[in-house]
CSV table of C-alpha atoms and ligand atoms in Angstrom, one decimal:
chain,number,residue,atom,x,y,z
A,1,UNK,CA,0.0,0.0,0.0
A,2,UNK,CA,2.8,2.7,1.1
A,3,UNK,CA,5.3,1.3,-1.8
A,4,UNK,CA,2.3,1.6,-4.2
A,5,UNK,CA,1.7,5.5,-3.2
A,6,UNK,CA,5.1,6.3,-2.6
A,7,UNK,CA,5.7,5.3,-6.4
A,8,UNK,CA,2.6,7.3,-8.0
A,9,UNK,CA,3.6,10.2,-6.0
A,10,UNK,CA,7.4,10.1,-7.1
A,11,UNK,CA,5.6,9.7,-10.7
A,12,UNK,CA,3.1,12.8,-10.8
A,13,UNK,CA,4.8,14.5,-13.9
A,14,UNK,CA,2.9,17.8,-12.5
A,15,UNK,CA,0.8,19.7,-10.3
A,16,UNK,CA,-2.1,18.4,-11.3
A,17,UNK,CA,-1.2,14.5,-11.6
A,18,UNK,CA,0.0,15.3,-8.1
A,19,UNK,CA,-3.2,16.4,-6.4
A,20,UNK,CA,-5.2,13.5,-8.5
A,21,UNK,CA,-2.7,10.8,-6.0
A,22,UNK,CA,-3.6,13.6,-3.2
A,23,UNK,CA,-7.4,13.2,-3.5
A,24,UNK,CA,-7.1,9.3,-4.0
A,25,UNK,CA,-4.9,8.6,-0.9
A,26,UNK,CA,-6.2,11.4,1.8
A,27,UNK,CA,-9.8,13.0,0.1
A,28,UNK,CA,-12.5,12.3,1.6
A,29,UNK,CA,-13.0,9.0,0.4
A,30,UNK,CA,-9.5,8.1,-0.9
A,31,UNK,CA,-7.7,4.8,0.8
A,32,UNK,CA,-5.8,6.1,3.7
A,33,UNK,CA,-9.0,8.3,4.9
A,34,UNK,CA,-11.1,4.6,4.7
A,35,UNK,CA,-8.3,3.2,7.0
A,36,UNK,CA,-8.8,5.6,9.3
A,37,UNK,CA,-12.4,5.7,9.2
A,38,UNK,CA,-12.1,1.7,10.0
A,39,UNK,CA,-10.5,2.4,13.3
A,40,UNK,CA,-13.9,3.0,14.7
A,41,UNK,CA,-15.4,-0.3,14.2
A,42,UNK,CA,-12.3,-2.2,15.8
A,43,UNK,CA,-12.1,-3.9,18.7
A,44,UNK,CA,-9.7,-1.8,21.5
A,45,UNK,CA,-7.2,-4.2,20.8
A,46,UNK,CA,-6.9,-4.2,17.8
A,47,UNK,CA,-7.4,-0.2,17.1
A,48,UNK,CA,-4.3,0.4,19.6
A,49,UNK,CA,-2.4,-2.0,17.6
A,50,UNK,CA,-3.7,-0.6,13.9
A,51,UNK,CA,-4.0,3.3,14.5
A,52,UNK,CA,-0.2,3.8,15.4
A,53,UNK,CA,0.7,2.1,11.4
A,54,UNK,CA,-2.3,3.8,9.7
A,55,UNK,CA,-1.4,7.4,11.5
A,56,UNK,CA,2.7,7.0,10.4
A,57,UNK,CA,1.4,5.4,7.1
A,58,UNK,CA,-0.9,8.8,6.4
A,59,UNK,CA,2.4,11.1,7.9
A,60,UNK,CA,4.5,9.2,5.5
A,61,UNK,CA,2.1,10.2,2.1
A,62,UNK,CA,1.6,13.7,3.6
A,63,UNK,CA,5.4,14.2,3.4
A,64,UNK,CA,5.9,12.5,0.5
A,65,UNK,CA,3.4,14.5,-1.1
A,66,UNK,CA,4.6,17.8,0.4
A,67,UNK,CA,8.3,17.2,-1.4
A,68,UNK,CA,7.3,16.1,-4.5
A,69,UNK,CA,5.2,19.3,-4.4
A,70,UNK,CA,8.3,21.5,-4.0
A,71,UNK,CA,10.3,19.6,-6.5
A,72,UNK,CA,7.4,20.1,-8.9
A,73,UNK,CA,6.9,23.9,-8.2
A,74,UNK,CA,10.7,24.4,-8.5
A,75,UNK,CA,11.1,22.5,-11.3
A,76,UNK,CA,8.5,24.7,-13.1
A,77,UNK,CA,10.3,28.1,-11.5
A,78,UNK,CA,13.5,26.4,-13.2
A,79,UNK,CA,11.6,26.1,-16.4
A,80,UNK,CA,10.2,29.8,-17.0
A,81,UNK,CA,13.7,31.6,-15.9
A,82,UNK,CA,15.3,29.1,-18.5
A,83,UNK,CA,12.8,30.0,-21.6
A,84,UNK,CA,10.9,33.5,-20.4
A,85,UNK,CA,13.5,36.6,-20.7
A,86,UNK,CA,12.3,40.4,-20.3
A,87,UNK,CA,14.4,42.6,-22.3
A,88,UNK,CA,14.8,46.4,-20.0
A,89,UNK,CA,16.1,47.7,-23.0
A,90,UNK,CA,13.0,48.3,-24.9
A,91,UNK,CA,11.1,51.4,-25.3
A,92,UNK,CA,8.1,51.5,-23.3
A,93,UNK,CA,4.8,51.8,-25.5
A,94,UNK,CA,2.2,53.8,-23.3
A,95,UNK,CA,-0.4,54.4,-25.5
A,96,UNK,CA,-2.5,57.5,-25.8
A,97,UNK,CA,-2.4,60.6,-23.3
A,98,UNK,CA,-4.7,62.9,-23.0
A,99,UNK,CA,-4.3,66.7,-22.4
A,100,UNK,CA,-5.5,69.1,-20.3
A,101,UNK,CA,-8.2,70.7,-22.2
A,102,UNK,CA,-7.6,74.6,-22.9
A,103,UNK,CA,-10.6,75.5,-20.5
A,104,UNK,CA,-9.5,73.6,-17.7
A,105,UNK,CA,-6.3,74.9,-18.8
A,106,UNK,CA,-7.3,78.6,-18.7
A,107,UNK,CA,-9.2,78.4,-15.4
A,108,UNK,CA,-5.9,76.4,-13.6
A,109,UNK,CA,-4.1,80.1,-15.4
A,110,UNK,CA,-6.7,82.4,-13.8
A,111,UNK,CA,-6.9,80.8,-10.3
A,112,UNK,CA,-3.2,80.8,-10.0
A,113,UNK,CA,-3.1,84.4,-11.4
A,114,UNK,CA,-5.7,85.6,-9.1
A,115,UNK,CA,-4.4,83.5,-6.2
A,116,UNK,CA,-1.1,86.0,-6.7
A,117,UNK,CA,-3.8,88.7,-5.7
A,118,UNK,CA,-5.3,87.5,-2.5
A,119,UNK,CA,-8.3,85.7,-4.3
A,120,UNK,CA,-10.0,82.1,-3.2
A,121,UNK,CA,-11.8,79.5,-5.3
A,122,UNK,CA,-15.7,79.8,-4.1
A,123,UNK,CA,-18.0,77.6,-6.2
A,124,UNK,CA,-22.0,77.2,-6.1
A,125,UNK,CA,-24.3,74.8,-8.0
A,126,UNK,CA,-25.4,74.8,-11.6
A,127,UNK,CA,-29.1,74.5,-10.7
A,128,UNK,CA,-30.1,77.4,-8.9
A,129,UNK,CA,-32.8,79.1,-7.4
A,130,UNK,CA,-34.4,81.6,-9.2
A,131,UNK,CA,-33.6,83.2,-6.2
A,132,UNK,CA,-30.0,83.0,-6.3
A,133,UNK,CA,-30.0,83.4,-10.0
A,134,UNK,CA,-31.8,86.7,-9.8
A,135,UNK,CA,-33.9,88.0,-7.1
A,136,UNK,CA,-31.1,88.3,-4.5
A,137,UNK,CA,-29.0,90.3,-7.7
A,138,UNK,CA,-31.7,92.9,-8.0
A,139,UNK,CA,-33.3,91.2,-11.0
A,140,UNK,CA,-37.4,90.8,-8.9
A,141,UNK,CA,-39.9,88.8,-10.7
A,142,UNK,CA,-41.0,90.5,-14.0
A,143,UNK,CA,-37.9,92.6,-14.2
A,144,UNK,CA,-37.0,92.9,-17.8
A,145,UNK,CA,-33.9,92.1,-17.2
A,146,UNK,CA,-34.1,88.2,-16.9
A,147,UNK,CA,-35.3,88.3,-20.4
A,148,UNK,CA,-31.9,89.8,-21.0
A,149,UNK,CA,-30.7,86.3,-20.8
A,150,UNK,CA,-32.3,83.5,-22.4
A,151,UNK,CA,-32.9,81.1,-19.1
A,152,UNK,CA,-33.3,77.2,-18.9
A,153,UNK,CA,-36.6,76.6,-16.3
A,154,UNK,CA,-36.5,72.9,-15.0
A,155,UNK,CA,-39.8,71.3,-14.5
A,156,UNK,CA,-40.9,72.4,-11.3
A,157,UNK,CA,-40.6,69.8,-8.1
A,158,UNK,CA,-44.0,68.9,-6.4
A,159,UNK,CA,-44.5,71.6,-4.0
A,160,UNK,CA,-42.1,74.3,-5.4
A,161,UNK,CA,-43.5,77.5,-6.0
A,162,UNK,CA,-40.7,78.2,-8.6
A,163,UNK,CA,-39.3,76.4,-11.0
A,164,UNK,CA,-35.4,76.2,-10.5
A,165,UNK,CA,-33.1,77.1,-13.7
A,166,UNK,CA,-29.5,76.1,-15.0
A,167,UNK,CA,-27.6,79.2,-13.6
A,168,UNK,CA,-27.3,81.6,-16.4
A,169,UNK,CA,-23.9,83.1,-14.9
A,170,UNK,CA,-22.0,82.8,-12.2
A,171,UNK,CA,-23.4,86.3,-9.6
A,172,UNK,CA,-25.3,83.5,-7.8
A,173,UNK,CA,-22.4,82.2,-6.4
A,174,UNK,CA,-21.4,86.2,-4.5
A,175,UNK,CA,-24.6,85.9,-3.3
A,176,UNK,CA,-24.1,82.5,-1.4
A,177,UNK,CA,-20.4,83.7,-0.7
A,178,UNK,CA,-21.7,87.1,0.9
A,179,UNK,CA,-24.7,84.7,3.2
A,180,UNK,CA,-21.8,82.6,4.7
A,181,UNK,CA,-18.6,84.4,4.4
A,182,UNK,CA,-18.1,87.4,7.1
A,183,UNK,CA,-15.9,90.2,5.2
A,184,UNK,CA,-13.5,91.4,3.9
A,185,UNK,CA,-14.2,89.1,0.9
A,186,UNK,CA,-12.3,88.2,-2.1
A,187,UNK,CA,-12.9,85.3,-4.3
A,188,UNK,CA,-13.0,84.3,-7.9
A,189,UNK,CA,-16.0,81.6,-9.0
A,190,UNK,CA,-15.1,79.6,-11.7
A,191,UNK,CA,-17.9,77.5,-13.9
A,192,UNK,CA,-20.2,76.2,-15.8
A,193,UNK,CA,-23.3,78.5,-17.4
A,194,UNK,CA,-26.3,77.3,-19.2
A,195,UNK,CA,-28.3,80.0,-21.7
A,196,UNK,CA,-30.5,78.8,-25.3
A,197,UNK,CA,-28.3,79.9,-27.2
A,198,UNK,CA,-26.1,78.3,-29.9
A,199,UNK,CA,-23.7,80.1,-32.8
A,200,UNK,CA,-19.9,80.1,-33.8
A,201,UNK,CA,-19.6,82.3,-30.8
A,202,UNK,CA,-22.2,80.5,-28.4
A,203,UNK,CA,-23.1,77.4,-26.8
A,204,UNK,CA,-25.7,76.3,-24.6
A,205,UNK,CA,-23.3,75.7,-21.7
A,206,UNK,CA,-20.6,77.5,-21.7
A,207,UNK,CA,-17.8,79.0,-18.9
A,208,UNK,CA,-17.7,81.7,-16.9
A,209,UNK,CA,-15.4,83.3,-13.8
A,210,UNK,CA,-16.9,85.7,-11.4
A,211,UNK,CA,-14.5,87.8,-9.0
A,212,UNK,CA,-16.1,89.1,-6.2
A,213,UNK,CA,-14.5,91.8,-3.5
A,214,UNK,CA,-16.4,93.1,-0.4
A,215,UNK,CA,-14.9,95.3,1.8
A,216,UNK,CA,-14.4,99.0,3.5
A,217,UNK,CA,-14.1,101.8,1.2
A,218,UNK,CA,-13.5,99.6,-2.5
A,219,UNK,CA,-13.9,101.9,-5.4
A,220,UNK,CA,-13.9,102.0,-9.3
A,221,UNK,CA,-10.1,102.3,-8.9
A,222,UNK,CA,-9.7,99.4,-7.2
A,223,UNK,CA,-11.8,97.2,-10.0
A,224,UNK,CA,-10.0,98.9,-12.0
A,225,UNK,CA,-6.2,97.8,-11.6
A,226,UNK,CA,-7.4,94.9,-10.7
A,227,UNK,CA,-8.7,94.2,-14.0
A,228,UNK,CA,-5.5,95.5,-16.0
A,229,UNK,CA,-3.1,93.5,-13.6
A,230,UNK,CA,-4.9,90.5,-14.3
A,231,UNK,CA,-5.7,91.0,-18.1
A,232,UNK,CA,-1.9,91.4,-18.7
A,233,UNK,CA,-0.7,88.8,-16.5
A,234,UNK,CA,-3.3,86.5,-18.5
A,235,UNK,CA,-2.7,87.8,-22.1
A,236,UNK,CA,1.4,87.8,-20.4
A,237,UNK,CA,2.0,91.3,-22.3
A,238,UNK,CA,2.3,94.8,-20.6
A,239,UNK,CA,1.2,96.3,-23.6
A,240,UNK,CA,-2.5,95.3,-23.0
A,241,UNK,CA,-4.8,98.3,-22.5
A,242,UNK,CA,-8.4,98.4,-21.1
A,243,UNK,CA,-11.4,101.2,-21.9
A,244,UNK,CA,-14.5,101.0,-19.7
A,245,UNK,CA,-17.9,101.7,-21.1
A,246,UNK,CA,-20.6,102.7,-18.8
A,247,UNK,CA,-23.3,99.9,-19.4
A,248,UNK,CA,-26.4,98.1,-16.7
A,249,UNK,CA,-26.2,95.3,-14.8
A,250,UNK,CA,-29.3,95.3,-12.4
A,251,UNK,CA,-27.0,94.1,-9.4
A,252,UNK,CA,-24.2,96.6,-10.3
A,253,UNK,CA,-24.3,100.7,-9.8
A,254,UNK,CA,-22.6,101.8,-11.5
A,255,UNK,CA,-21.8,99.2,-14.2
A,256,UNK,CA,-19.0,98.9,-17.1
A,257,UNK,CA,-18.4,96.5,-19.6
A,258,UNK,CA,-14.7,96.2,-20.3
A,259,UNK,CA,-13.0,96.3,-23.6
A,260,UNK,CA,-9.7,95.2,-24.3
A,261,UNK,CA,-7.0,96.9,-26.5
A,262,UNK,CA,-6.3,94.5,-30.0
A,263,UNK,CA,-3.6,94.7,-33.1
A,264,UNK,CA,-4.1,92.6,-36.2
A,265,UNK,CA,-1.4,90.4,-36.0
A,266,UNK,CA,-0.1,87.7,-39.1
A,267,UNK,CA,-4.0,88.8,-40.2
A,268,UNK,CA,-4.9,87.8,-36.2
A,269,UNK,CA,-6.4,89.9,-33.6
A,270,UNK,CA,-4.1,89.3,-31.0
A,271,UNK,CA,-4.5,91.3,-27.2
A,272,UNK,CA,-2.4,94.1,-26.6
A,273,UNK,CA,-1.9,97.3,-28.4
A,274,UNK,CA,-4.8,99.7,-29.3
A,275,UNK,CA,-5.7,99.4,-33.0
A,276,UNK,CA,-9.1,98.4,-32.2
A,277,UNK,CA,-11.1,97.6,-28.7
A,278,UNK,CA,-13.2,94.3,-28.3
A,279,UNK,CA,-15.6,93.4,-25.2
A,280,UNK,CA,-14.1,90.9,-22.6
A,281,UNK,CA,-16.2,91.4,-19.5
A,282,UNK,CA,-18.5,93.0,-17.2
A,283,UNK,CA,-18.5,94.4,-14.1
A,284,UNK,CA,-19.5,96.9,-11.7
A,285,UNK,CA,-19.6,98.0,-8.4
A,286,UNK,CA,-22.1,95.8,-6.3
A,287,UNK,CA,-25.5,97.3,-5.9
A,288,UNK,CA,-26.0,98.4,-2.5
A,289,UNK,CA,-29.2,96.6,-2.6
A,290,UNK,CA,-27.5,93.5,-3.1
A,291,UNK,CA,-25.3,93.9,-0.6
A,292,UNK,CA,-28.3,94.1,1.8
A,293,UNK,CA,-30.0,90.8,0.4
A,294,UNK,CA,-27.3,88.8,2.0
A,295,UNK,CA,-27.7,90.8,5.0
A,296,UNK,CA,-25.0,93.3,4.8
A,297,UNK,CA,-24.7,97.1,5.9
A,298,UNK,CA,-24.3,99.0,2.7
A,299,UNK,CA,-23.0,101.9,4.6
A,300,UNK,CA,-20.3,99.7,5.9
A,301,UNK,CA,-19.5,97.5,3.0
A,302,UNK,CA,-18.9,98.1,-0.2
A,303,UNK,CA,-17.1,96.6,-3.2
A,304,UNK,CA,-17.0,95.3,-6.7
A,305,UNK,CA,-17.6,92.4,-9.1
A,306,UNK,CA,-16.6,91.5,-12.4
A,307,UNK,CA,-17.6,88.6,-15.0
A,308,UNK,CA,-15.9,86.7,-17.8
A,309,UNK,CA,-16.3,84.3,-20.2
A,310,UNK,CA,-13.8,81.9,-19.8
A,311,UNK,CA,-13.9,80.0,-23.3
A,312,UNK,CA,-13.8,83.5,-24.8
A,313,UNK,CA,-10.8,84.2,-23.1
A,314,UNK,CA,-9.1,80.9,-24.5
A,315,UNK,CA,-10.1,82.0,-27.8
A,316,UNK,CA,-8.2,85.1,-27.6
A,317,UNK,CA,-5.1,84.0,-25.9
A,318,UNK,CA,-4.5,80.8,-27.9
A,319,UNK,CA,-6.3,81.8,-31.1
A,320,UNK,CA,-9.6,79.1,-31.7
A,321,UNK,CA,-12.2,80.5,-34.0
A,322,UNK,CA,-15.1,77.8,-33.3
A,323,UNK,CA,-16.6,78.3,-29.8
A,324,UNK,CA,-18.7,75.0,-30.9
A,325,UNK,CA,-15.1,72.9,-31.3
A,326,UNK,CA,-14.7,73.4,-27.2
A,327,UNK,CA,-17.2,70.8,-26.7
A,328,UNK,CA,-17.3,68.8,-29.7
A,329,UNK,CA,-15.0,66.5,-28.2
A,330,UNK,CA,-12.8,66.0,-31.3
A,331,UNK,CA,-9.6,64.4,-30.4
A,332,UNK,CA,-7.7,66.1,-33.6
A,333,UNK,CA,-8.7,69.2,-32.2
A,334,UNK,CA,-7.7,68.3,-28.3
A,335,UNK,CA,-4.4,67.4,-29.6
A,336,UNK,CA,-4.1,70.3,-31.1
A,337,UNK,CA,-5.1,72.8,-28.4
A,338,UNK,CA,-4.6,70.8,-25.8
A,339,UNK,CA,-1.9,71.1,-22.8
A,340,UNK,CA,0.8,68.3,-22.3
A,341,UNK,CA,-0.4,67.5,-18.5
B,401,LIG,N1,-23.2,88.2,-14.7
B,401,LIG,C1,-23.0,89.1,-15.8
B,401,LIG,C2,-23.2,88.4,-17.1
B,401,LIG,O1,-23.2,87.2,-17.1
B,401,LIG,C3,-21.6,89.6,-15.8
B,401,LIG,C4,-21.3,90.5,-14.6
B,401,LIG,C5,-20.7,89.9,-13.5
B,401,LIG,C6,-21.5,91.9,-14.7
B,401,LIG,C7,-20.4,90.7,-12.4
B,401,LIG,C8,-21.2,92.6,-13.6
B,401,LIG,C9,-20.7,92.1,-12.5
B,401,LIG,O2,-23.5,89.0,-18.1
């Protein structure tokens, strides 16, 4: 019985032949595991003379089994350094990479420019109360100047009184900075806007930044540099001029939309210079009104906001025509405007 194992095991040619003897000899019904199971039916006697032989016998096969095991296993490790070699020297293939795409790109450029000034990151939701949207920024129900912007209304929620809308610009998010943030304030809000509206130079979603300060005694001045440092720092030219235009903004007094000096360069309107003046933004200083809504003392408080498109500002700086090809999702056209990460 031993001899007869003993020789299958030393003649399992693998793993698998290996375990096969295993299963026969110890499983649960293989010919050792019967022996022992016979013990029970013995007389004393003769169980205290059987069970010493069957227990060595099944320590014997165990053992047995257990080397040829580690012959096997090593014989197989000898076998795959022999035939399987990796060669270090070859060049890595690592597929496609992506690239940062030029509006991510441009908002990493303003955060870090604006960080430079003393500015944080405040963000707020894309669905927003009409509230938020334009109550609290001086724009009441029936105010002609929410038809100034051509608003997405979501299907109102059982018991809302109002339907919600994709924000239309980012002024919601001063308002919910100004409600939870105690003065002096200065933040930028980077994000996603949503109007119905779709050309070369518009798309239904799009991006805006809002910059936002709130403090004691802020004037035009103050908007003012603050706009020029930043323009040149993004546009990284000192010749870049600015020309305010009185304007409206409901949740601004007063309010200016900002142009921006451009030369025809190579046939290209390029930033900088003063051969012709093209909008870039809007701003204003914050209506005192507003200032209230979040529960503010005007008389104490004061201070100025500004808003920008941010896919309009890629445009300019790295010289797309199509607003359209920012979402399009064309690789050809990532790769080609894209940013190396
Ligand atoms: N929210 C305005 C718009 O989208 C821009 C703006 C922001 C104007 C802040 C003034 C102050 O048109």
């Amino acid at each position: 019985m031993s001899d007869d194992l003993l020789d299958q095991i030393a003649a399992a040619g693998s793993l698998q032949a290996l375990d096969a003897v295993r299963v026969a000899a110890l499983g649960k019904s293989g010919s050792i595991t019967a022996m022992l199971k016979s013990l029970g039916a013995m007389d004393p006697a003769t169980r205290a003379a059987e069970a010493p032989k069957i227990h060595a016998l099944r320590e014997q096969i165990s053992t047995a089994l257990a080397e040829r095991k580690t012959a096997l296993e090593d014989a197989e490790l000898d076998r795959k350094l022999a035939t399987e070699t990796i060669d270090l020297s070859l060049p890595v293939d690592t597929g496609p990479r992506g690239t940062v795409h030029p509006v991510s790109q441009v908002m990493d450029e303003l955060a870090e420019i604006f960080a430079d000034l003393g500015f944080s990151v405040a963000e707020g939701p894309e669905i927003e109360s009409q509230w938020y949207n334009f109550s609290a920024l001086n724009m009441p129900e029936n105010h002609p100047a929410r038809a100034m912007q051509d608003t997405f209304y979501l299907e109102p929620r059982e018991g809302e009184d109002e339907p919600r809308v994709l924000r239309t610009h980012t002024s919601p998010v001063q308002i919910r900075t100004m409600e939870k943030t105690p003065p002096p304030i200065r933040i930028i809000a980077p994000g996603r806007v949503y109007r119905s509206d779709s050309d070369a130079t518009h798309t239904p979603m799009f991006h805006q930044i809002e910059g936002l300060v709130i403090d004691r005694a802020i004037t035009l001045g103050h908007l003012k540099w603050t706009l020029e440092t930043f323009l040149k720092a993004f546009f990284e030219r000192n010749d870049v001029a600015i020309r305010m235009r009185p304007s409206y903004f409901p949740f601004t007094e007063p309010s200016a939309e900002v142009d921006v000096g451009y030369s025809i360069e190579n046939g290209r309107r390029v930033v900088g210079g003063q051969d012709g003046w093209m909008e870039v933004l809007g701003s204003g200083m914050v209506h005192p009104r507003v200032i209230a809504n979040c529960g503010l003392d005007p008389d104490e408080w004061q201070g100025f906001a500004f808003g920008t498109g941010v896919d309009r500002l890629a445009m300019l700086k790295y010289g797309m025509d199509d607003l359209r090809a920012f979402f399009d999702g064309d690789i050809r056209w990532l790769k080609h405007y894209g940013f190396r990460a």
